[in-house]
Coordinates of C-alpha atoms in Angstrom, one line a residue:
Chain A
M11 CA 34.7 27.8 -18.0
S12 CA 34.8 29.5 -14.8
D13 CA 37.3 29.3 -12.4
T14 CA 35.0 30.1 -9.9
V15 CA 32.9 26.4 -8.6
L16 CA 31.4 27.4 -6.0
R17 CA 30.1 31.5 -4.9
T18 CA 27.9 32.6 -1.9
I19 CA 26.2 36.1 -2.5
D20 CA 25.2 37.5 0.1
L21 CA 24.1 34.6 1.2
T22 CA 21.8 35.3 4.9
K23 CA 20.0 33.3 7.3
R24 CA 17.6 34.1 10.1
Y25 CA 16.1 31.8 13.1
K26 CA 13.5 33.7 14.6
N27 CA 15.5 36.2 16.6
R28 CA 19.5 35.1 15.6
L29 CA 20.7 35.8 12.8
A30 CA 22.8 32.6 11.5
V31 CA 24.5 33.6 8.8
D32 CA 25.4 37.5 7.6
H33 CA 25.4 38.6 4.1
L34 CA 28.3 35.9 3.3
N35 CA 30.2 36.0 0.1
I36 CA 32.8 33.6 -0.3
A37 CA 34.2 32.1 -3.8
V38 CA 36.1 28.4 -3.7
R39 CA 38.0 28.2 -6.9
R40 CA 38.3 24.9 -9.1
G41 CA 41.1 22.6 -7.3
D42 CA 41.0 24.5 -4.1
V43 CA 41.0 22.7 -1.0
F44 CA 38.7 25.5 0.8
G45 CA 38.9 25.5 4.7
F46 CA 35.5 27.2 6.2
L47 CA 36.7 27.5 9.7
G48 CA 34.6 29.1 12.7
P49 CA 33.8 28.2 16.0
N50 CA 31.1 26.1 17.3
G51 CA 27.7 28.2 16.0
A52 CA 29.3 30.1 14.0
G53 CA 26.8 29.6 11.1
K54 CA 28.9 26.6 9.6
S55 CA 26.5 24.1 9.1
T56 CA 23.8 26.5 7.9
T57 CA 25.9 27.9 5.2
I58 CA 26.6 24.5 4.2
R59 CA 22.7 23.5 4.3
M60 CA 22.0 26.8 2.5
I61 CA 24.9 25.7 -0.1
L62 CA 23.4 22.0 -0.5
H63 CA 19.7 23.3 -0.9
L64 CA 18.3 22.1 2.8
V65 CA 17.9 24.9 4.0
F66 CA 16.4 28.2 2.2
P67 CA 18.2 31.3 2.6
M68 CA 16.1 34.7 3.5
E69 CA 18.2 36.6 0.9
G70 CA 20.9 35.5 -1.3
D71 CA 21.8 33.0 -3.4
V72 CA 24.8 30.7 -4.1
E73 CA 26.2 29.4 -7.6
I74 CA 27.7 25.9 -8.0
F75 CA 29.5 25.5 -11.3
G76 CA 27.4 28.9 -12.5
A77 CA 24.3 27.3 -12.3
S78 CA 22.1 29.7 -9.6
L79 CA 20.7 27.7 -6.7
K80 CA 17.9 29.8 -7.0
T81 CA 16.8 28.9 -10.2
A82 CA 18.2 25.6 -10.8
G83 CA 17.3 24.1 -7.3
H84 CA 18.5 20.5 -6.6
R85 CA 19.7 20.4 -10.0
A86 CA 22.5 22.5 -9.4
L87 CA 23.6 20.1 -7.0
E88 CA 24.2 17.4 -10.0
K89 CA 28.4 17.6 -9.7
V90 CA 28.4 17.8 -5.8
G91 CA 29.0 15.1 -3.1
A92 CA 28.2 16.6 0.3
V93 CA 28.4 15.1 4.0
V94 CA 26.3 17.1 6.7
E95 CA 26.9 16.9 9.9
K96 CA 27.2 13.2 11.4
P97 CA 26.5 10.9 8.3
A98 CA 23.0 9.2 9.0
F99 CA 22.3 6.1 7.1
Y100 CA 19.3 3.6 7.1
G101 CA 20.5 1.5 9.8
H102 CA 18.5 -1.0 9.5
L103 CA 20.1 -1.9 6.1
S104 CA 23.6 -3.2 5.6
A105 CA 26.3 -0.7 4.0
L106 CA 25.8 -2.2 1.1
R107 CA 22.4 -1.5 0.5
N108 CA 22.6 1.6 2.1
L109 CA 25.1 2.6 -0.7
E110 CA 22.9 1.0 -3.4
I111 CA 19.9 3.3 -2.2
L112 CA 21.9 6.7 -1.9
G113 CA 24.6 6.3 -4.4
G114 CA 21.8 5.4 -6.9
L115 CA 20.0 8.0 -6.5
Q116 CA 21.9 10.2 -9.7
K117 CA 22.5 7.5 -11.7
P118 CA 22.8 3.9 -11.7
V119 CA 25.8 2.3 -9.3
T120 CA 27.1 -1.1 -9.7
R121 CA 27.8 -3.8 -6.7
R122 CA 31.2 -3.8 -8.3
Q123 CA 31.7 0.1 -7.7
I124 CA 30.1 0.1 -4.6
M125 CA 32.6 -2.5 -3.6
E126 CA 35.9 -1.1 -5.0
Q127 CA 34.3 2.2 -2.9
M128 CA 34.1 -0.1 0.4
E129 CA 37.9 -1.1 -0.2
R130 CA 38.9 2.3 -0.4
V131 CA 37.8 3.1 3.0
G132 CA 38.5 0.1 4.2
L133 CA 34.7 -1.1 5.0
A134 CA 34.8 -4.0 2.7
D135 CA 34.8 -6.5 5.1
R136 CA 31.7 -5.4 6.8
A137 CA 29.6 -4.4 3.7
N138 CA 26.8 -6.5 4.6
D139 CA 26.5 -5.6 8.7
P140 CA 23.8 -3.5 9.2
V141 CA 25.4 0.0 9.6
K142 CA 23.7 0.6 13.3
T143 CA 26.5 -1.4 14.0
Y144 CA 29.0 0.3 13.1
S145 CA 31.0 3.1 15.0
H146 CA 31.3 6.6 14.1
G147 CA 34.2 6.5 12.6
M148 CA 32.8 3.9 10.1
N149 CA 30.0 6.2 9.5
Q150 CA 32.4 8.9 8.5
R151 CA 34.1 6.5 6.6
L152 CA 31.0 4.9 5.0
G153 CA 29.9 8.7 4.0
L154 CA 33.0 9.2 2.1
A155 CA 32.4 6.0 0.0
L156 CA 29.2 7.5 -1.2
I157 CA 30.5 10.9 -1.9
L158 CA 33.1 8.8 -4.4
L159 CA 30.6 6.3 -5.5
N160 CA 28.9 9.9 -7.5
E161 CA 32.6 11.0 -8.6
P162 CA 31.9 14.3 -7.6
Q163 CA 33.8 17.5 -8.6
L164 CA 33.1 19.2 -5.7
V165 CA 32.9 17.6 -2.5
I166 CA 31.3 19.3 1.2
L167 CA 32.3 18.1 4.1
D168 CA 30.8 19.2 7.4
E169 CA 33.4 18.8 10.2
P170 CA 34.6 15.5 8.4
T171 CA 36.7 14.5 11.3
T172 CA 34.8 15.3 14.1
G173 CA 34.7 12.1 16.8
L174 CA 37.5 10.2 14.9
D175 CA 40.1 9.0 16.9
P176 CA 43.9 10.0 15.8
Q177 CA 44.4 7.7 13.1
G178 CA 40.4 8.1 11.7
M179 CA 41.8 11.8 11.4
K180 CA 44.8 11.3 9.3
E181 CA 42.9 8.6 7.1
V182 CA 40.1 11.5 6.3
R183 CA 42.6 14.0 5.8
E184 CA 45.0 12.1 3.0
L185 CA 41.8 10.5 1.7
I186 CA 40.8 14.7 1.1
L187 CA 43.9 15.4 0.2
E188 CA 44.0 12.3 -2.1
L189 CA 40.5 13.8 -3.9
A190 CA 42.5 17.3 -4.2
R191 CA 45.6 15.7 -5.9
E192 CA 44.8 13.1 -7.9
R193 CA 40.9 13.6 -9.0
G194 CA 41.5 16.9 -9.1
V195 CA 38.2 17.4 -7.3
T196 CA 37.4 21.0 -5.3
V197 CA 37.0 20.3 -1.8
F198 CA 34.9 22.6 0.6
L199 CA 35.0 21.4 4.4
S200 CA 34.2 23.4 7.3
S201 CA 36.1 23.2 10.7
H202 CA 36.4 24.3 14.1
L203 CA 40.0 23.6 14.1
L204 CA 42.7 26.1 12.7
Y205 CA 45.3 23.2 12.9
E206 CA 43.4 20.9 11.0
V207 CA 42.8 23.5 7.8
E208 CA 46.1 24.4 7.9
L209 CA 47.3 20.6 7.2
I210 CA 45.0 20.7 4.1
A211 CA 43.6 23.2 3.1
N212 CA 44.9 26.1 0.5
R213 CA 42.3 28.4 0.9
M214 CA 40.3 29.2 3.7
A215 CA 37.6 31.6 5.4
I216 CA 36.6 32.7 8.8
I217 CA 33.2 32.9 9.9
H218 CA 32.1 34.0 13.4
Q219 CA 28.7 35.2 14.6
G220 CA 27.2 34.5 10.8
R221 CA 30.1 36.9 9.2
L222 CA 32.6 36.5 7.2
R223 CA 35.8 37.6 9.2
V224 CA 38.4 37.1 6.8
E225 CA 39.3 34.8 3.9
G226 CA 42.6 34.4 0.7
S227 CA 45.1 31.5 1.1
V228 CA 46.1 29.8 3.8
Q229 CA 50.0 30.5 3.6
D230 CA 48.5 35.1 2.9
L231 CA 46.8 34.5 6.0
L232 CA 49.3 33.0 8.3
K233 CA 52.0 35.1 7.4
R234 CA 49.6 38.0 8.1
G235 CA 50.7 40.3 11.3
E236 CA 53.4 39.4 13.1
S237 CA 53.8 36.2 15.3
A238 CA 53.6 36.3 18.7
V239 CA 55.2 33.4 21.6
L240 CA 53.2 33.0 24.8
I241 CA 55.2 33.2 27.5
K242 CA 54.9 30.6 30.8
T243 CA 56.8 31.8 33.7
D244 CA 56.9 31.2 37.3
R245 CA 56.2 34.9 38.2
P246 CA 53.9 36.8 35.5
E247 CA 52.5 39.9 37.0
E248 CA 56.7 40.3 37.4
A249 CA 57.8 38.7 34.4
L250 CA 55.3 41.5 32.7
R251 CA 56.6 44.2 34.4
F252 CA 59.6 43.1 33.2
L253 CA 59.0 42.7 29.5
K254 CA 57.6 46.4 28.7
A255 CA 60.7 48.0 30.1
N256 CA 62.2 46.5 27.5
E257 CA 60.5 48.5 23.7
A258 CA 61.1 45.5 21.9
Y259 CA 58.3 43.7 23.9
R260 CA 55.7 46.5 24.6
S261 CA 53.1 44.6 23.2
A262 CA 53.2 41.9 26.2
A263 CA 50.0 41.0 27.6
I264 CA 48.5 38.7 30.2
H265 CA 46.8 35.9 28.3
S266 CA 44.7 33.7 30.5
D267 CA 47.9 33.1 33.2
D268 CA 50.8 33.4 30.9
I269 CA 52.3 36.0 29.1
L270 CA 51.6 37.0 25.2
V271 CA 54.0 39.0 23.5
E272 CA 54.1 40.4 20.0
L273 CA 57.4 39.0 18.4
D274 CA 59.5 36.9 15.3
L275 CA 60.1 33.6 15.9
E276 CA 64.0 33.7 15.2
R277 CA 64.3 35.9 18.2
I278 CA 62.5 33.5 20.6
P279 CA 66.1 32.7 21.9
E280 CA 67.0 35.3 23.0
L281 CA 63.6 36.2 24.6
N282 CA 64.4 33.2 26.8
R283 CA 68.2 34.2 27.6
Q284 CA 67.1 37.6 28.8
L285 CA 64.1 36.0 31.3
V286 CA 66.9 33.8 32.6
N287 CA 69.4 36.1 33.2
A288 CA 66.4 38.4 34.9
G289 CA 66.0 35.5 37.5
F290 CA 62.4 33.9 36.0
G291 CA 62.0 30.3 35.9
V292 CA 60.7 29.8 32.0
N293 CA 58.7 26.4 31.8
A294 CA 57.5 27.2 28.7
L295 CA 57.7 29.7 25.1
V296 CA 54.6 29.2 22.6
P297 CA 55.3 29.9 19.8
R298 CA 52.1 31.4 18.1
R299 CA 50.3 33.4 14.9
T300 CA 48.5 36.2 14.9
L301 CA 45.6 34.3 13.0
E302 CA 45.7 31.7 15.6
N303 CA 44.9 34.2 18.1
Y304 CA 42.9 36.0 16.0
F305 CA 40.7 32.7 15.8
L306 CA 41.2 31.8 19.8
N307 CA 39.9 35.4 20.4
L308 CA 36.9 34.8 17.9
I309 CA 36.4 31.5 20.4
E310 CA 36.5 33.2 23.4
G311 CA 34.7 36.2 22.6
R312 CA 37.1 38.7 23.0
E313 CA 37.1 39.6 19.4
A314 CA 33.9 42.1 18.0
Chain B
M13 CA 10.8 8.0 -10.4
M14 CA 10.2 4.1 -10.3
H15 CA 13.9 3.9 -8.9
L16 CA 12.5 6.2 -6.0
V17 CA 9.7 3.9 -5.6
R18 CA 11.4 0.9 -5.4
F19 CA 14.1 2.3 -2.8
E20 CA 11.3 3.8 -0.6
L21 CA 9.3 -0.1 -0.7
V22 CA 12.7 -1.3 0.3
K23 CA 13.1 0.9 3.1
T24 CA 9.7 0.7 4.3
F25 CA 9.2 -3.1 4.0
T26 CA 12.8 -4.2 5.3
R27 CA 11.7 -2.4 8.8
W28 CA 11.0 -4.3 11.2
R29 CA 7.9 -2.0 12.5
T30 CA 5.9 -2.1 8.9
Y31 CA 5.2 -5.3 10.4
I32 CA 3.6 -4.6 14.0
G33 CA 0.2 -4.1 12.0
F34 CA 0.7 -7.6 10.4
I35 CA 1.5 -9.4 13.3
A36 CA -1.6 -7.9 15.6
F37 CA -4.6 -8.6 13.2
G38 CA -2.5 -12.0 12.3
V39 CA -2.8 -12.5 16.3
I40 CA -6.2 -11.5 17.0
V41 CA -8.3 -12.0 14.0
P42 CA -7.3 -15.9 14.7
L43 CA -8.3 -15.8 18.3
V44 CA -11.6 -14.2 17.5
V45 CA -12.5 -16.5 15.3
A46 CA -11.4 -19.3 17.4
G47 CA -13.4 -17.9 20.0
L48 CA -16.7 -17.5 18.3
K49 CA -15.7 -21.2 16.6
L50 CA -15.4 -22.4 20.6
G51 CA -18.5 -21.0 22.1
G52 CA -19.2 -17.2 21.2
Q53 CA -21.4 -18.0 18.0
H54 CA -24.1 -20.0 19.9
S55 CA -24.6 -17.1 22.2
F56 CA -24.5 -15.0 18.9
E57 CA -27.1 -16.8 17.3
R58 CA -29.0 -16.8 20.0
H59 CA -28.7 -13.0 20.7
L60 CA -29.5 -12.8 16.9
L61 CA -32.2 -15.2 17.0
S62 CA -33.9 -13.7 19.7
L63 CA -34.3 -10.5 17.4
L64 CA -35.3 -12.4 14.4
Q65 CA -37.8 -14.9 15.3
N66 CA -41.1 -13.6 16.3
D67 CA -41.3 -12.5 12.8
F68 CA -39.3 -13.9 10.6
V69 CA -38.6 -17.4 9.9
I70 CA -34.7 -18.1 9.9
G71 CA -33.4 -21.4 8.3
G72 CA -30.0 -22.6 7.3
N73 CA -26.4 -21.4 7.6
V74 CA -27.0 -17.7 8.8
L75 CA -24.4 -17.1 10.9
N76 CA -21.7 -17.6 8.4
G77 CA -18.5 -17.2 7.1
W78 CA -19.7 -14.4 5.1
F79 CA -21.5 -13.0 7.9
F80 CA -18.7 -12.8 10.0
G81 CA -16.4 -11.0 7.9
F82 CA -18.7 -8.3 7.4
F83 CA -18.6 -7.9 11.1
F84 CA -15.0 -7.9 11.3
M85 CA -15.3 -4.8 8.6
G86 CA -17.4 -3.1 10.8
A87 CA -15.5 -3.6 13.8
L88 CA -12.2 -3.3 12.8
W89 CA -12.5 -0.5 10.6
V90 CA -11.4 2.3 13.3
H91 CA -9.0 0.1 14.8
I92 CA -7.3 0.2 11.1
P93 CA -6.3 3.9 11.2
I94 CA -3.6 2.9 14.1
V95 CA -1.3 0.1 12.5
L96 CA -1.4 2.1 9.1
T97 CA -0.1 5.4 11.1
I98 CA 2.4 3.5 12.8
V99 CA 4.0 3.3 9.4
A100 CA 2.9 6.4 7.1
G101 CA 3.8 8.9 10.2
D102 CA 7.1 7.2 9.9
Q103 CA 7.2 7.9 6.4
I104 CA 9.1 11.8 6.6
A105 CA 9.6 12.8 10.0
G106 CA 11.5 9.2 10.3
E107 CA 14.0 10.7 7.8
G108 CA 13.8 13.3 9.4
N109 CA 14.2 12.1 12.7
A110 CA 17.6 9.8 11.6
G111 CA 19.4 12.9 9.9
T112 CA 18.8 10.6 6.0
F113 CA 17.7 13.6 4.3
R114 CA 20.6 15.0 4.8
F115 CA 22.2 12.5 2.3
L116 CA 18.4 12.2 0.8
L117 CA 18.1 15.6 -0.5
T118 CA 21.9 16.3 -1.5
H119 CA 21.9 14.2 -4.3
A120 CA 20.4 15.8 -6.8
V121 CA 17.0 14.5 -6.4
S122 CA 14.1 16.6 -6.4
R123 CA 11.6 17.3 -3.1
T124 CA 8.8 16.6 -5.1
R125 CA 9.8 13.7 -6.2
I126 CA 10.9 12.1 -3.1
I127 CA 7.9 12.9 -1.1
A128 CA 5.5 11.5 -4.4
A129 CA 7.5 8.2 -4.1
K130 CA 6.9 8.2 0.0
F131 CA 3.0 8.7 -0.7
I132 CA 2.7 6.0 -3.1
V133 CA 4.7 4.0 -1.1
T134 CA 2.3 5.0 1.9
L135 CA -0.2 3.8 -0.4
I136 CA 0.9 0.5 -1.1
Y137 CA 1.8 -0.3 2.8
T138 CA -2.4 0.9 3.2
A139 CA -4.1 -1.1 0.5
V140 CA -2.0 -4.5 1.3
M141 CA -2.7 -3.6 5.4
V142 CA -6.2 -3.7 4.5
L143 CA -6.3 -6.7 1.6
F144 CA -4.3 -8.5 4.3
I145 CA -6.5 -7.8 7.1
G146 CA -9.9 -8.3 4.6
G147 CA -8.7 -11.7 3.2
L148 CA -7.4 -12.5 6.8
T149 CA -10.8 -12.2 8.8
L150 CA -13.3 -13.3 5.3
G151 CA -10.5 -16.2 4.7
L152 CA -10.8 -17.5 8.1
S153 CA -14.7 -16.6 8.5
L154 CA -15.6 -18.8 5.6
W155 CA -12.6 -21.8 6.9
A156 CA -14.3 -22.3 10.2
F157 CA -17.9 -21.1 9.5
G158 CA -18.7 -21.8 5.9
S159 CA -20.3 -20.6 3.4
G160 CA -23.9 -19.3 3.0
D161 CA -26.2 -16.5 1.6
L162 CA -25.4 -12.7 4.5
L163 CA -27.8 -11.4 6.4
I164 CA -27.6 -7.9 7.4
I165 CA -29.9 -6.5 9.1
R166 CA -29.7 -2.6 9.1
R167 CA -32.1 -0.3 8.4
G168 CA -34.5 -3.7 8.2
I169 CA -33.5 -7.1 6.8
L170 CA -31.4 -7.8 4.2
V171 CA -30.5 -11.3 2.6
I172 CA -27.6 -11.2 -0.1
P173 CA -27.3 -14.4 -2.2
E174 CA -24.1 -16.3 -1.5
A175 CA -23.4 -15.7 -5.4
Q176 CA -23.1 -12.4 -5.2
L177 CA -21.0 -12.0 -2.5
P178 CA -17.4 -12.4 -3.9
Y179 CA -17.7 -9.5 -5.9
L180 CA -19.6 -7.1 -3.2
F181 CA -16.9 -7.8 -0.8
L182 CA -14.2 -7.0 -3.7
M183 CA -16.3 -3.5 -4.1
A184 CA -16.4 -2.7 -0.2
Y185 CA -12.4 -4.2 0.4
G186 CA -11.9 -1.4 -2.5
L187 CA -14.2 1.6 -0.6
A188 CA -12.4 0.4 2.6
T189 CA -9.0 1.2 1.1
L190 CA -9.9 4.4 0.0
A191 CA -11.1 5.4 3.4
M192 CA -8.0 4.0 4.8
F193 CA -6.2 5.9 2.4
V194 CA -7.6 8.9 3.7
V195 CA -6.1 8.5 7.2
S196 CA -2.5 7.3 5.7
S197 CA -2.7 11.0 3.5
L198 CA -3.3 12.8 6.8
C199 CA -1.0 11.0 8.5
F200 CA 1.4 11.2 6.0
F201 CA 0.6 15.7 5.8
F202 CA 1.6 15.9 9.9
S203 CA 4.8 13.7 9.2
A204 CA 5.7 16.1 7.1
L205 CA 5.3 18.9 10.3
T206 CA 7.6 17.2 12.2
D207 CA 10.6 15.3 12.4
N208 CA 9.1 12.9 15.5
S209 CA 7.2 10.1 14.5
I210 CA 4.8 9.4 17.2
G211 CA 3.7 13.3 17.2
P212 CA 1.6 12.4 13.4
I213 CA 0.4 9.3 14.9
I214 CA -1.3 10.9 18.0
A215 CA -2.3 14.1 15.6
T216 CA -3.8 11.7 13.5
M217 CA -6.1 9.4 15.7
A218 CA -6.6 12.7 17.7
V219 CA -8.1 13.9 14.5
I220 CA -10.3 10.5 14.0
I221 CA -11.3 10.4 17.5
V222 CA -12.5 13.8 17.7
S223 CA -14.4 13.7 14.0
I224 CA -16.3 10.1 15.1
I225 CA -17.5 12.3 18.3
I226 CA -19.0 14.8 16.1
I227 CA -19.9 13.0 13.7
T228 CA -22.2 10.8 16.2
L229 CA -23.4 13.1 18.3
P230 CA -27.2 14.4 17.6
F231 CA -26.5 17.9 17.7
E232 CA -27.3 20.3 14.7
L233 CA -24.0 22.5 15.4
F234 CA -22.0 18.9 14.5
Q235 CA -24.6 17.6 12.3
A236 CA -23.9 21.1 10.3
I237 CA -20.1 20.6 9.6
R238 CA -20.5 17.1 9.4
P239 CA -20.1 16.5 5.7
Y240 CA -16.5 18.2 6.4
L241 CA -15.3 15.5 7.9
F242 CA -13.8 12.6 6.0
V243 CA -14.7 10.1 8.2
N244 CA -18.6 10.7 7.4
Y245 CA -17.4 9.0 4.3
F246 CA -16.0 6.2 6.1
D247 CA -18.9 4.0 5.9
A248 CA -19.0 4.2 2.1
W249 CA -18.3 0.5 1.9
Q250 CA -21.0 -0.5 4.1
K251 CA -23.3 0.9 0.8
V252 CA -22.5 -1.9 -1.4
F253 CA -24.7 -4.1 0.6
D254 CA -27.9 -2.2 0.2
D255 CA -30.4 -3.0 -2.1
P256 CA -30.1 -1.3 -4.5
I257 CA -26.9 -0.3 -4.0
P258 CA -26.9 3.7 -4.2
W259 CA -24.4 4.1 -7.3
D260 CA -24.8 8.1 -6.7
M261 CA -23.6 7.9 -3.5
I262 CA -21.0 6.0 -3.9
R263 CA -19.5 7.9 -7.0
T264 CA -19.6 11.1 -4.7
N265 CA -18.1 9.5 -1.5
V266 CA -14.9 8.4 -3.5
L267 CA -15.1 11.9 -5.2
I268 CA -15.0 12.9 -2.1
L269 CA -12.7 10.4 -0.2
V270 CA -9.9 11.0 -3.2
G271 CA -10.7 15.1 -2.8
F272 CA -9.2 14.8 0.9
M273 CA -6.2 12.4 -0.2
A274 CA -5.0 14.8 -2.4
A275 CA -5.6 17.4 -0.8
F276 CA -3.6 16.0 2.3
F277 CA -0.9 15.0 -0.3
L278 CA -0.7 18.4 -1.9
A279 CA -0.3 20.2 1.4
A280 CA 2.8 18.0 2.5
M281 CA 4.2 18.2 -0.7
I282 CA 4.0 22.2 -0.5
Y283 CA 5.1 22.3 2.7
F284 CA 8.1 19.9 2.5
A285 CA 9.2 21.7 -0.8
R286 CA 10.2 24.9 1.7
K287 CA 10.9 23.2 4.6
D288 CA 14.3 23.9 6.2
I289 CA 15.9 20.9 6.7
L290 CA 17.6 21.1 10.2
S291 CA 17.8 17.6 11.5

């Protein structure tokens, strides 16, 4: 059996004059928690919609558990559970009724099974309330309950923590990790937050302007290249000149109103000492990794 | 498939907008019947008798329940589409607008089956609505004005014996239902094109109104395109009250109406099968 659960092959989508996704090739392996990272408008949702057969690609294909979406169509999604963007339910119906309808589309589900999943996501006491009375966070949790109901082998989540409070975000992350670790479910999740991907994913890809920029294991990518430090000082221009004079800090550059310098994080105390001894007021030294910079640069449009 | 139809029925018949038509006709029809009973019937009678008394001897209960049942059918068939479109227009566009297709279509269910289930439910709603209006108008009229033979003044005078009327009305309601199926199918097709429930309602009513204008005006050009407009066959139900009943013409009308219905459904299905779900 192939180890690749999900593969996009030259996946391309154009909306009128805008190329939303450009020959995207990514591979998700069995057991991965795969973070699909990119700024807003990068093409994440379009990719997910193409994977889920909601949007038709102009070129390319998607393979899910070895089945081509082009030839197998909706049948390729039999082992997939997904929440795309904001979970949308039938607001006039109760959560229980919604799960009966949507959860029962693939195979019959019993009320007991539904209540088990409602319990799991902490909504059992609101099961009979109309979904229109639910908050955004409750909708997200109901979406997860729906996914769990069909016991999928691949779960696709589009920005699952968007709009949640910190506690809700934590719960969703824990649920995702539990799915992956305890049930062996492969998870593909999109996010625009690097730290979120760092927290839960083992592999990741960054997409920007529809094109894949980088793909690999989170650990490897985070180690890639030098680390950097963001220096917040009282006189950035003078501090920059001071740093540039030192061979070790040649990469120093103004970043917004601060200075960014590539540096091993172990050398931060030494840097601090030198700045203070030179009479600069150091307000903060914030460790940064190049991947984060790279991602921020993408978001801010500085990286092509 | 039955599973999907059942769920579509639950979704449709648990929405309050489904009952707007029932409530509207449930209020209007009794009011009109009450108005007729409390005086309107006499002005109707005076008008009708003034037309006929010079040439005919009129006896018995002419303005009876069957007569008003027939009258209501003739008066309401242009109004029924309005309430039908409220539900038919929402069937696909409503899901698009609410974003619920995102869940529905990612559960390994074919788009064709989903559309087919929605179409079946649209037809069920249409049939229930037409039969509700037919039953309500005829039932209330018979209760208020009693029974008797049916007097029809259309290309001459025809009196249909009371004994034949239940059977003829049943056929007429069947044909009226078929005509309304075409309206719902058209609205269903428009619903597949958009994610806004109002658009299909307006588009369907616009098509019906423009078509009625075209078939009504006696211009040569309009007469030439008349056979291609489905509203041209809406009065098929009236033909069962002709003597003799033009069965061939009714059969042709039925086939044409079924053809229109199938064409609108297939167009909706083909379009939706390749539609990008962006909402």
